[in-house]
Amino acid sequence: MSSRQAGHTERCGSVSVEIGVDGRHFKLDTAKSTYALAVTEEGYLGHAYYGSSVRHLNYDQLLRLDEYPQEPRLLLREQSRFLNVFPFEFPASGLGDQRRCALELEDAQGYPGCDLRYQDFELIRGKPALEGLPSSYASEDGALTLIILLEDPHLKARVSLYYSLFDGEEVIVRSACLENLGNTPLQLSALISASLDLEPAAYQVLSLDGSWGRERQLNLRPLGSGCLEIDSRRGISSHEHNPFIALLAPGASQHQGEVYALALCYSGNHLQRAELTEHGRVRLQAGINPATFGWTLQPGSSFCAPEAFLTYSATGLDGMTHAYHDFMRSHLLPEPFARSHRPVLANTWEAFYFNFNEDSLLKFARQAAQLGWELVVVDDGWFGERHNDESSLGDWQVNPGKFPAGLGAFARKLQDLGLSVGLWFEPEMISPNSNLYRAHPDWALQLPGRPISQCRSQYVLDLSNPAVLEYCRHSLCAVLDTAPIAYLKWDMNRSLDCAGSLYLPAGRQRELMHRYVLGVYSLLSYLRERYPRLLIEGCSGGGGRFDAGMLRYCPQIWCSDDMDVLERLYIQEGTALVYPLSTISCHVGAAQCSCTGRNWPLDLRFLSALLGGFGYELNLGALSPGELESIKGQLKLHRALESLLLCGDYHRLLSVRENGERDAWCVVSKDRREALAVLIQIKAKPNTRSLRLRLIGLDPALDYEIEGQEGCLGGDELMHCGLPLDTLGAGAQGRLWVLHAR
Ligand code: GLA
């Protein structure tokens, strides 16, 4: 269905799009929110409203068309003032809007400026995909997409703004595509995915920031005058700043208040910004980072910005989290994996590092099988002459010394033990000491005349070059076609520095960063299509590329190289704020954490890893018989709780980041009949009274049995009075409760 009918409301389950009678007003409704746009007499597209559901809107008042300097009759005289205050839905720079703009474009002579005026709209059923980019998806009867067309007749440039609403979801997916309708090239220096001009309020900005070993920590601060930017320039979405931003209105917190959020579906250099303008309004944006971007748009061609997932919550961060989790599980994750069983894996990295061969792995696998693990992941070191991290990236042929009969034979031996096999790859890299580099030195990113930048003794492949992509496809498939590999860990261990392409023509180097990401996506989507059942886990030196873009191909992503219980609580609180629990890959590591040197008991390591994609990464030889028995119990428990973790509603109860002592969260099934709650105490003050832990999300009218305890407790009692905790003492310890409605 495609419609240009004005004065019409199209519905799709819980969502609808209303087109005004004049075809110049648009009201988008989800079950809980309204998003509204209107076109002025002169053809400017304004953002009228976003917030809790409203039945009728006075668009002129919301756009303040009756206030100076927005009275249309003043427009000629006061154009510059008007352009600088009007709440543009998609602001373009160069003609008078002095705020941060979504579009920066120059004509063939290099003259800046773009004047976008409304042309038309189209309403379609379903959710179109963006070519070459990860896209959310829905069936024809599961979503509505409104497309608004804006044009600058002088530049002969057209922008299509996309808004998709999904039945049952609170996320609005936005993106923007630019077309060159003229006869001369256009120079694009910014095309932001979504821009939102909000009413004045003293917002706080929330982002997920950090570094290697401490990714995605919550960072909340007031928005002062000027522009606050969160970005990456490393070529990946980065450990430092996740492509996510939220604005918290005054009074908003975990469980209450208004929150606006944008999560960008992109894995390269991104930018989120919030600008508090001179008139007190706030402009919120997310998109490809213009700082490292440029694109020559040839006549007749187009460029699409990645999708941005926009959501509004009137129930604080909790509402935002549920909106994102539900949406990503139903409309982003690769379908066969979205809610289905993930194998419990044993990863060889921290157990062996590079020191393994088939014999030692088979011994490890036999123990793994006895414990009930399902998948052995052979991490770094199985290929080329890779005995440390100084060689062989790019030479994806099995090392015959380590696997004399080849990978296929090894995999079949594991299959006989009831185990499947996973393999580590770092497809985007090339070691200077590799056959690949000796054959193709021009395939590494480099700046002519300068030494090539090394990091972890490796260079980055030029994924803008089709020949390189062809080699990557071929070398990956050569392995995957000859051995029964069930899982692939896709790693990426350095940033793109001194990044130049010997393939791209002169004057096009600013396209490299985006073309590189398109290359990554093209490889991943090729693998997804060719091996639909292959479980691909994303990784980037731990969690350096944990974003919605990667989740379109990788149902789970390694969250961090840091498996320290306390550090993981911080990291996982931030990660789970946006991304579903099923996507957060967690392992039970060794007693002494290799990143921090701190020691943690096995039960706490298990509880902290009981979040998403679950596994173990430790030397089995170092475990006592008692610990091995405990692991068998942990596996049983994980199996029993897995579908709750994959499909339920996650609620944060306590944050060790805030209180310094304890972290707690729970997951409640959609029908509210099953639940689990986890509490991890890091330390506590001595000589205090026992605590109670108030749960969230249960059915107040139901009674719940708690496994291992006599009797029942009411949902209302558990939520308002709380679970009684026995005295915990002052040391580190954890508790897990499993609840069933009676
Ligand atoms: C990265 C990953 C680790 C491991 C190593 C192997 O650091 O995050 O999990 O795979 O690479 O070199």
Coordinates of C-alpha atoms in Angstrom, one line a residue, residues 133-695:
L133 CA 23.1 -0.2 5.8
P134 CA 21.7 -2.3 8.7
S135 CA 17.9 -1.7 8.8
S136 CA 15.2 -2.5 11.2
Y137 CA 12.5 -4.7 9.7
A138 CA 8.8 -5.5 9.9
S139 CA 6.2 -7.3 7.9
E140 CA 3.8 -5.3 5.6
D141 CA 1.1 -5.3 8.2
G142 CA 3.5 -4.7 11.1
A143 CA 4.6 -1.1 10.5
L144 CA 3.8 2.2 8.8
T145 CA 6.3 4.4 7.1
L146 CA 5.8 8.1 6.4
I147 CA 8.1 9.6 3.9
I148 CA 8.3 13.4 3.6
L149 CA 10.0 14.9 0.6
L150 CA 11.8 18.3 0.9
E151 CA 13.6 20.0 -2.0
D152 CA 16.0 22.8 -2.7
P153 CA 15.1 23.8 -6.3
H154 CA 18.2 25.9 -6.6
L155 CA 20.6 23.1 -5.8
K156 CA 18.3 20.5 -7.3
A157 CA 18.7 18.4 -4.2
R158 CA 15.9 16.3 -2.6
V159 CA 15.8 15.0 1.0
S160 CA 13.5 12.2 1.9
L161 CA 12.8 11.9 5.6
Y162 CA 11.7 8.5 6.8
Y163 CA 9.6 7.8 9.9
S164 CA 8.6 4.2 10.6
L165 CA 6.2 3.2 13.4
F166 CA 5.9 -0.4 14.5
D167 CA 2.8 -2.1 15.9
G168 CA 3.3 -2.6 19.6
E169 CA 6.5 -0.5 19.8
E170 CA 7.4 2.8 21.3
V171 CA 10.4 3.4 19.0
I172 CA 10.2 5.7 15.9
V173 CA 12.8 4.8 13.3
R174 CA 14.1 7.8 11.5
S175 CA 16.5 8.2 8.6
A176 CA 17.2 10.6 5.8
C177 CA 18.3 10.2 2.2
L178 CA 19.6 12.9 -0.1
E179 CA 19.4 12.8 -3.9
N180 CA 21.1 14.9 -6.4
L181 CA 18.5 15.7 -9.1
G182 CA 20.8 18.1 -11.0
N183 CA 23.5 17.8 -13.6
T184 CA 26.5 18.7 -11.5
P185 CA 28.0 17.0 -8.4
L186 CA 27.1 18.1 -4.9
Q187 CA 29.5 18.1 -2.0
L188 CA 28.0 16.6 1.2
S189 CA 29.7 17.3 4.4
A190 CA 27.0 16.3 6.9
L191 CA 23.8 14.3 6.7
I192 CA 22.5 13.7 10.2
S193 CA 20.0 10.8 10.7
A194 CA 17.6 12.6 13.0
S195 CA 17.3 16.1 14.4
L196 CA 14.7 17.0 17.1
D197 CA 14.0 20.6 18.3
L198 CA 12.5 20.3 21.8
E199 CA 10.7 22.8 24.0
P200 CA 12.8 24.6 26.6
A201 CA 13.6 22.7 29.8
A202 CA 16.6 22.2 32.1
Y203 CA 17.6 18.8 30.6
Q204 CA 20.2 16.5 31.8
V205 CA 22.2 14.6 29.2
L206 CA 22.9 10.9 29.6
S207 CA 25.5 9.1 27.5
L208 CA 27.4 5.8 27.8
D209 CA 31.1 6.6 28.0
G210 CA 34.3 4.8 29.0
S211 CA 37.4 3.1 27.7
W212 CA 38.8 -0.3 27.1
G213 CA 38.0 -2.5 30.2
R214 CA 35.3 0.0 31.4
E215 CA 32.9 0.5 28.5
R216 CA 29.5 2.1 28.5
Q217 CA 29.4 3.7 32.0
L218 CA 26.4 5.9 32.7
N219 CA 27.4 9.5 32.4
L220 CA 24.7 12.1 33.5
R221 CA 25.3 15.8 33.6
P222 CA 23.3 19.0 33.1
L223 CA 23.1 20.6 29.6
G224 CA 24.5 24.1 29.8
S225 CA 24.5 26.7 27.1
G226 CA 26.2 25.6 23.9
C227 CA 26.6 22.2 22.4
L228 CA 27.5 19.0 24.1
E229 CA 28.9 16.4 21.7
I230 CA 29.5 12.7 22.1
D231 CA 31.3 11.1 19.2
S232 CA 33.8 8.7 17.8
R233 CA 36.5 9.3 15.3
R234 CA 38.2 5.9 15.6
G235 CA 36.4 4.2 12.7
I236 CA 34.4 2.1 15.1
S237 CA 31.6 3.1 17.4
S238 CA 34.2 2.8 20.1
H239 CA 34.9 1.9 23.7
E240 CA 34.9 5.6 24.6
H241 CA 31.4 6.8 23.5
N242 CA 28.4 4.6 22.6
P243 CA 26.2 5.9 19.7
F244 CA 23.4 6.8 22.2
I245 CA 22.2 9.9 23.9
A246 CA 19.2 10.7 26.1
L247 CA 17.8 13.8 27.6
L248 CA 16.2 13.6 31.0
A249 CA 13.7 16.3 31.7
P250 CA 13.7 17.8 35.3
G251 CA 12.7 15.2 37.8
A252 CA 13.3 12.3 35.5
S253 CA 15.1 9.3 37.0
Q254 CA 15.2 5.5 36.7
H255 CA 11.4 4.9 37.1
Q256 CA 9.8 8.3 36.5
G257 CA 9.8 11.4 34.4
E258 CA 10.3 12.3 30.8
V259 CA 13.2 10.9 28.7
Y260 CA 14.0 11.5 25.1
A261 CA 16.5 9.1 23.6
L262 CA 18.3 8.4 20.3
A263 CA 20.3 5.3 19.5
L264 CA 22.1 5.3 16.2
C265 CA 22.1 2.1 14.1
Y266 CA 25.7 2.6 13.0
S267 CA 29.1 1.1 13.8
G268 CA 31.5 3.7 12.6
N269 CA 32.3 7.4 13.4
H270 CA 29.2 8.7 14.9
L271 CA 28.0 11.9 16.6
Q272 CA 25.3 12.6 19.1
R273 CA 24.8 16.2 20.2
A274 CA 22.5 18.3 22.3
E275 CA 22.5 22.0 21.8
L276 CA 21.0 24.4 24.2
T277 CA 20.3 27.4 22.0
E278 CA 20.2 31.1 22.8
H279 CA 16.4 30.9 23.0
G280 CA 16.4 28.0 25.5
R281 CA 15.3 25.3 23.1
V282 CA 17.2 22.1 22.8
R283 CA 18.3 20.5 19.5
L284 CA 19.1 16.8 19.8
Q285 CA 20.8 15.0 16.9
A286 CA 22.4 11.7 16.0
G287 CA 24.2 10.7 12.8
I288 CA 27.4 10.0 11.0
N289 CA 30.2 12.2 12.5
P290 CA 30.7 15.1 10.0
A291 CA 34.2 15.7 11.5
T292 CA 35.6 12.7 9.5
F293 CA 33.1 12.6 6.6
G294 CA 32.6 14.0 3.2
W295 CA 30.9 12.6 0.1
T296 CA 30.7 13.6 -3.5
L297 CA 27.2 13.1 -4.7
Q298 CA 27.2 12.6 -8.4
P299 CA 24.2 13.7 -10.6
G300 CA 21.4 11.1 -10.3
S301 CA 22.9 9.4 -7.2
S302 CA 21.7 9.4 -3.6
F303 CA 23.2 9.0 -0.1
C304 CA 21.3 7.5 2.9
A305 CA 22.1 8.3 6.5
P306 CA 21.9 5.3 8.9
E307 CA 18.7 4.7 11.0
A308 CA 18.3 6.5 14.3
F309 CA 16.0 4.9 16.9
L310 CA 14.0 7.6 18.6
T311 CA 12.0 7.0 21.7
Y312 CA 10.1 9.0 24.3
S313 CA 9.3 7.7 27.8
A314 CA 7.1 9.2 30.4
T315 CA 8.2 6.5 32.9
G316 CA 11.9 7.4 33.2
L317 CA 14.8 5.3 32.0
D318 CA 12.9 2.1 32.7
G319 CA 10.4 3.0 30.0
M320 CA 13.2 3.9 27.6
T321 CA 15.0 0.6 28.2
H322 CA 11.8 -1.5 27.6
A323 CA 11.1 0.4 24.4
Y324 CA 14.6 -0.4 23.1
H325 CA 14.7 -4.0 24.3
D326 CA 11.3 -4.9 22.8
F327 CA 12.0 -3.1 19.6
M328 CA 15.5 -4.5 19.0
R329 CA 14.4 -8.0 19.8
S330 CA 11.4 -7.9 17.4
H331 CA 12.8 -5.7 14.6
L332 CA 16.6 -5.6 14.6
L333 CA 18.3 -8.8 15.8
P334 CA 18.8 -11.5 13.1
E335 CA 15.5 -13.5 13.2
P336 CA 16.6 -17.0 14.0
F337 CA 18.4 -15.9 17.1
A338 CA 16.3 -13.1 18.4
R339 CA 14.7 -15.1 21.2
S340 CA 16.0 -18.5 20.8
H341 CA 18.5 -20.7 22.8
R342 CA 22.1 -19.6 22.6
P343 CA 24.7 -22.3 23.2
V344 CA 26.6 -22.1 26.5
L345 CA 30.2 -21.6 25.3
A346 CA 33.7 -22.3 26.5
N347 CA 36.1 -19.8 25.1
T348 CA 39.8 -20.7 24.9
W349 CA 41.3 -17.2 25.1
E350 CA 41.9 -16.8 28.8
A351 CA 42.3 -20.6 29.2
F352 CA 45.2 -20.9 26.7
Y353 CA 45.9 -17.6 25.0
F354 CA 48.1 -18.7 22.0
N355 CA 49.4 -21.9 23.6
F356 CA 47.2 -24.7 22.3
N357 CA 47.1 -27.5 19.8
E358 CA 44.5 -30.1 18.9
D359 CA 45.5 -32.4 21.8
S360 CA 45.2 -29.7 24.5
L361 CA 41.9 -28.5 23.0
L362 CA 40.5 -32.0 22.9
K363 CA 41.3 -32.5 26.6
F364 CA 39.6 -29.2 27.3
A365 CA 36.6 -30.2 25.2
R366 CA 36.2 -33.5 26.9
Q367 CA 36.0 -31.7 30.3
A368 CA 33.7 -29.1 28.7
A369 CA 31.4 -31.8 27.5
Q370 CA 31.2 -33.4 30.9
L371 CA 30.3 -30.1 32.4
G372 CA 27.4 -29.6 29.9
W373 CA 28.9 -26.9 27.9
E374 CA 27.7 -26.8 24.3
L375 CA 30.2 -25.0 22.2
V376 CA 34.0 -24.7 22.2
V377 CA 35.2 -21.4 20.7
V378 CA 38.8 -21.6 19.4
D379 CA 39.9 -18.0 19.9
D380 CA 42.9 -16.3 18.4
G381 CA 45.8 -18.4 17.3
W382 CA 44.5 -21.3 15.1
F383 CA 45.6 -19.9 11.7
G384 CA 48.8 -19.0 9.8
E385 CA 51.9 -18.7 12.0
R386 CA 50.0 -17.0 14.8
H387 CA 51.8 -17.9 18.0
N388 CA 51.6 -14.4 19.4
D389 CA 49.8 -11.2 18.3
E390 CA 52.6 -10.2 15.9
S391 CA 51.7 -12.0 12.7
S392 CA 49.4 -13.7 10.3
L393 CA 46.2 -11.7 10.4
G394 CA 44.8 -12.1 6.9
D395 CA 46.2 -15.6 6.4
W396 CA 43.1 -17.5 7.3
Q397 CA 44.4 -20.9 6.8
V398 CA 44.5 -23.4 9.6
N399 CA 48.0 -23.9 11.2
P400 CA 48.9 -27.6 10.4
G401 CA 51.2 -27.9 13.4
K402 CA 48.3 -27.1 15.7
F403 CA 45.6 -29.1 13.8
P404 CA 47.5 -31.8 11.8
A405 CA 44.3 -33.3 10.4
G406 CA 42.7 -29.9 9.7
L407 CA 39.8 -28.0 11.2
G408 CA 37.1 -30.3 9.7
A409 CA 38.5 -33.4 11.5
F410 CA 38.9 -31.4 14.7
A411 CA 35.3 -30.2 14.5
R412 CA 34.0 -33.7 13.9
K413 CA 35.8 -35.0 17.0
L414 CA 34.1 -32.3 19.0
Q415 CA 30.8 -33.2 17.4
D416 CA 31.3 -36.7 18.6
L417 CA 31.6 -35.3 22.1
G418 CA 28.3 -33.5 21.6
L419 CA 30.0 -30.1 21.2
S420 CA 29.9 -27.6 18.3
V421 CA 32.8 -25.5 17.3
G422 CA 33.3 -21.8 17.1
L423 CA 36.2 -19.9 15.5
W424 CA 37.8 -16.5 16.1
F425 CA 38.5 -14.2 13.1
E426 CA 39.7 -10.6 12.8
P427 CA 38.7 -10.2 9.1
E428 CA 39.3 -6.4 8.9
M429 CA 43.0 -6.7 9.7
I430 CA 46.3 -7.5 8.1
S431 CA 49.6 -8.2 9.9
P432 CA 52.7 -6.6 8.4
N433 CA 54.1 -10.1 8.9
S434 CA 51.7 -12.0 6.8
N435 CA 51.6 -13.6 3.3
L436 CA 48.6 -11.3 2.6
Y437 CA 50.6 -8.2 3.2
R438 CA 53.6 -9.4 1.3
A439 CA 51.3 -10.0 -1.7
H440 CA 49.2 -6.8 -1.3
P441 CA 50.9 -4.1 0.6
D442 CA 48.5 -1.6 -1.0
W443 CA 45.6 -3.2 0.8
A444 CA 46.5 -1.7 4.1
L445 CA 45.1 1.7 5.0
Q446 CA 47.9 4.2 4.8
L447 CA 48.9 7.7 4.1
P448 CA 51.3 7.9 1.2
G449 CA 54.8 8.9 2.2
R450 CA 54.3 8.2 5.9
P451 CA 55.0 5.0 7.8
I452 CA 51.9 2.9 8.3
S453 CA 50.4 3.2 11.7
Q454 CA 50.7 0.0 13.8
C455 CA 48.6 -1.0 16.8
R456 CA 48.9 -4.4 18.4
S457 CA 51.4 -5.0 15.5
Q458 CA 48.7 -4.8 12.9
Y459 CA 47.4 -2.7 10.1
V460 CA 43.8 -2.2 8.9
L461 CA 42.5 -3.5 5.6
D462 CA 41.1 -1.0 3.1
L463 CA 37.5 -2.2 3.1
S464 CA 36.6 0.5 0.6
N465 CA 38.4 -1.6 -2.0
P466 CA 36.1 -4.2 -3.7
A467 CA 39.1 -6.5 -4.3
V468 CA 39.8 -6.6 -0.5
L469 CA 36.2 -7.4 0.2
E470 CA 36.3 -10.2 -2.3
Y471 CA 39.4 -11.6 -0.6
C472 CA 37.7 -11.4 2.8
R473 CA 34.6 -13.1 1.6
H474 CA 36.6 -15.8 -0.1
S475 CA 38.9 -16.5 2.8
L476 CA 36.1 -16.7 5.4
C477 CA 34.0 -18.9 3.2
A478 CA 37.0 -21.2 2.5
V479 CA 37.0 -22.0 6.2
L480 CA 33.3 -22.0 6.9
D481 CA 32.6 -24.3 3.9
T482 CA 35.1 -26.9 4.8
A483 CA 34.4 -27.4 8.5
P484 CA 31.2 -27.5 10.4
I485 CA 31.5 -24.1 12.2
A486 CA 28.5 -23.1 14.3
Y487 CA 29.8 -19.8 15.7
L488 CA 32.1 -17.0 14.5
K489 CA 33.7 -14.4 16.8
W490 CA 34.2 -11.3 14.6
D491 CA 36.9 -9.3 16.3
M492 CA 38.3 -5.9 15.5
N493 CA 41.2 -4.8 17.7
R494 CA 42.4 -1.3 16.7
S495 CA 41.2 2.0 15.6
L496 CA 41.6 3.5 12.1
D497 CA 44.5 6.0 12.4
C498 CA 46.5 7.5 9.6
A499 CA 43.6 6.2 7.5
G500 CA 44.1 6.7 3.8
S501 CA 43.0 4.5 0.9
L502 CA 45.3 3.8 -2.1
Y503 CA 42.1 2.6 -3.9
L504 CA 39.9 5.7 -3.6
P505 CA 40.6 8.4 -6.2
A506 CA 42.1 11.8 -5.3
G507 CA 39.6 14.1 -3.6
R508 CA 37.5 11.2 -2.2
Q509 CA 39.5 10.4 0.9
R510 CA 36.8 11.8 3.2
E511 CA 34.5 9.1 2.0
L512 CA 36.8 6.4 3.4
M513 CA 35.5 6.2 7.0
H514 CA 32.0 5.6 5.9
R515 CA 32.9 3.3 3.0
Y516 CA 34.9 1.2 5.5
V517 CA 31.8 0.7 7.6
L518 CA 29.8 -0.1 4.5
G519 CA 32.5 -2.7 3.7
V520 CA 32.1 -4.3 7.1
Y521 CA 28.3 -4.4 6.7
S522 CA 28.6 -5.9 3.2
L523 CA 30.7 -8.8 4.6
L524 CA 28.5 -9.4 7.5
S525 CA 25.3 -9.4 5.5
Y526 CA 26.9 -11.7 3.0
L527 CA 27.7 -14.2 5.8
R528 CA 24.2 -13.8 7.3
E529 CA 22.6 -14.7 4.0
R530 CA 25.0 -17.5 3.1
Y531 CA 25.0 -19.1 6.6
P532 CA 21.7 -18.1 8.2
R533 CA 22.3 -20.4 11.2
L534 CA 25.8 -19.2 11.9
L535 CA 25.9 -17.5 15.2
I536 CA 28.2 -14.4 14.8
E537 CA 29.4 -12.8 17.9
G538 CA 30.7 -9.2 17.6
C539 CA 33.8 -8.1 19.4
S540 CA 36.2 -5.2 19.3
G541 CA 39.0 -5.5 21.9
G542 CA 36.2 -6.3 24.2
G543 CA 33.1 -4.0 23.7
G544 CA 34.5 -1.4 21.4
R545 CA 31.8 -1.8 18.8
F546 CA 28.7 -2.5 20.7
D547 CA 26.0 -0.8 18.7
A548 CA 22.6 -1.3 17.1
G549 CA 24.3 -1.6 13.6
M550 CA 26.3 -4.6 14.6
L551 CA 23.3 -6.2 16.3
R552 CA 21.6 -6.4 12.9
Y553 CA 24.1 -9.1 12.0
C554 CA 25.5 -10.3 15.4
P555 CA 22.8 -11.4 17.9
Q556 CA 25.4 -11.1 20.7
I557 CA 28.4 -8.9 21.3
W558 CA 31.3 -9.5 23.7
C559 CA 30.7 -6.9 26.3
S560 CA 34.2 -6.2 27.6
D561 CA 37.5 -7.9 28.1
D562 CA 37.1 -7.0 31.7
M563 CA 35.4 -9.9 33.6
D564 CA 35.9 -8.4 37.0
V565 CA 32.6 -8.7 38.9
L566 CA 32.5 -5.1 40.1
E567 CA 33.6 -3.6 36.8
R568 CA 31.1 -5.8 34.9
L569 CA 28.3 -4.4 37.1
Y570 CA 29.1 -0.9 35.9
I571 CA 29.6 -2.0 32.3
Q572 CA 26.5 -4.2 32.1
E573 CA 24.3 -1.6 33.8
G574 CA 25.2 0.8 31.0
T575 CA 24.9 -1.7 28.2
A576 CA 21.6 -3.1 29.4
L577 CA 20.2 0.4 29.6
V578 CA 19.8 0.3 25.8
Y579 CA 20.6 -3.2 24.5
P580 CA 18.6 -6.4 25.2
L581 CA 20.1 -8.8 27.7
S582 CA 20.3 -11.5 25.1
T583 CA 22.8 -9.4 23.1
I584 CA 25.2 -8.9 26.0
S585 CA 27.8 -11.6 25.9
C586 CA 29.2 -12.5 29.4
H587 CA 31.6 -15.2 30.6
V588 CA 32.5 -16.6 33.9
G589 CA 36.2 -15.9 34.1
A590 CA 39.1 -17.1 36.3
A591 CA 39.0 -16.4 40.1
Q592 CA 41.6 -13.7 39.6
C593 CA 40.5 -11.3 37.0
S594 CA 43.2 -10.8 34.4
C595 CA 42.3 -7.1 33.9
T596 CA 42.1 -5.9 37.6
G597 CA 44.0 -8.7 39.5
R598 CA 41.0 -8.8 41.9
N599 CA 39.7 -12.2 43.2
W600 CA 36.0 -13.1 43.1
P601 CA 34.2 -16.3 44.3
L602 CA 32.7 -18.5 41.6
D603 CA 29.1 -17.9 42.6
L604 CA 29.5 -14.1 42.2
R605 CA 31.2 -14.5 38.8
F606 CA 28.3 -16.7 37.7
L607 CA 25.6 -14.2 38.9
S608 CA 27.4 -11.3 37.3
A609 CA 27.6 -13.3 34.0
L610 CA 23.9 -14.4 34.1
L611 CA 22.8 -11.7 31.8
G612 CA 22.9 -12.5 28.1
G613 CA 24.9 -14.7 25.8
F614 CA 26.5 -16.9 28.5
G615 CA 29.7 -18.9 28.7
Y616 CA 33.0 -19.6 30.5
E617 CA 36.5 -18.5 29.8
L618 CA 38.9 -20.1 32.2
N619 CA 41.5 -22.8 32.7
L620 CA 39.6 -25.9 33.7
G621 CA 42.7 -27.4 35.2
A622 CA 42.7 -24.7 37.9
L623 CA 39.2 -25.7 39.2
S624 CA 38.6 -27.8 42.3
P625 CA 36.2 -30.8 42.1
G626 CA 33.8 -28.7 44.2
E627 CA 33.9 -25.9 41.7
L628 CA 33.4 -28.3 38.8
E629 CA 30.2 -29.6 40.5
S630 CA 29.0 -26.0 41.1
I631 CA 29.5 -25.2 37.4
K632 CA 27.2 -28.2 36.5
G633 CA 24.6 -26.6 38.8
Q634 CA 25.1 -23.2 37.2
L635 CA 24.4 -24.6 33.8
K636 CA 21.2 -26.2 34.9
L637 CA 20.0 -23.0 36.4
H638 CA 21.0 -21.0 33.3
R639 CA 19.1 -23.4 31.1
A640 CA 16.0 -23.1 33.3
L641 CA 16.2 -19.3 33.2
E642 CA 17.3 -18.7 29.7
S643 CA 14.0 -18.0 28.0
L644 CA 13.1 -15.5 30.8
L645 CA 16.5 -13.8 30.2
L646 CA 15.9 -13.7 26.4
C647 CA 12.3 -12.6 26.4
G648 CA 11.4 -10.9 29.7
D649 CA 11.2 -7.3 30.9
Y650 CA 14.4 -6.2 32.6
H651 CA 14.1 -3.8 35.6
R652 CA 17.0 -2.2 37.4
L653 CA 16.5 -2.3 41.2
L654 CA 19.7 -1.1 42.8
S655 CA 22.9 0.4 41.3
V656 CA 26.3 -0.1 42.9
R657 CA 27.4 2.9 40.9
E658 CA 25.0 5.0 43.0
N659 CA 25.2 3.3 46.4
G660 CA 28.7 1.8 46.3
E661 CA 27.6 -1.4 47.9
R662 CA 25.0 -3.4 46.0
D663 CA 23.6 -4.0 42.6
A664 CA 20.3 -5.7 41.9
W665 CA 18.0 -6.2 38.9
C666 CA 15.1 -8.5 38.0
V667 CA 13.5 -9.9 34.9
V668 CA 9.8 -10.5 34.7
S669 CA 8.1 -12.6 31.9
K670 CA 5.7 -10.8 29.7
D671 CA 2.8 -12.5 31.3
R672 CA 4.2 -11.6 34.7
R673 CA 4.0 -15.2 35.9
E674 CA 7.8 -15.9 36.1
A675 CA 10.5 -13.8 37.4
L676 CA 14.1 -13.8 38.6
A677 CA 16.0 -11.4 40.8
V678 CA 19.7 -11.0 41.3
L679 CA 21.5 -9.1 44.0
I680 CA 25.2 -8.7 44.2
Q681 CA 26.7 -7.1 47.2
I682 CA 30.2 -5.9 46.8
K683 CA 30.6 -4.8 50.4
A684 CA 28.4 -3.5 53.2
K685 CA 28.6 -1.4 56.3
P686 CA 29.0 -3.5 59.4
N687 CA 26.3 -3.5 62.2
T688 CA 23.3 -2.7 60.1
R689 CA 19.8 -4.2 60.1
S690 CA 18.6 -6.7 57.4
L691 CA 17.5 -5.3 54.1
R692 CA 14.5 -5.7 51.9
L693 CA 14.7 -5.7 48.1
R694 CA 11.6 -4.2 46.4
L695 CA 10.9 -5.9 43.1

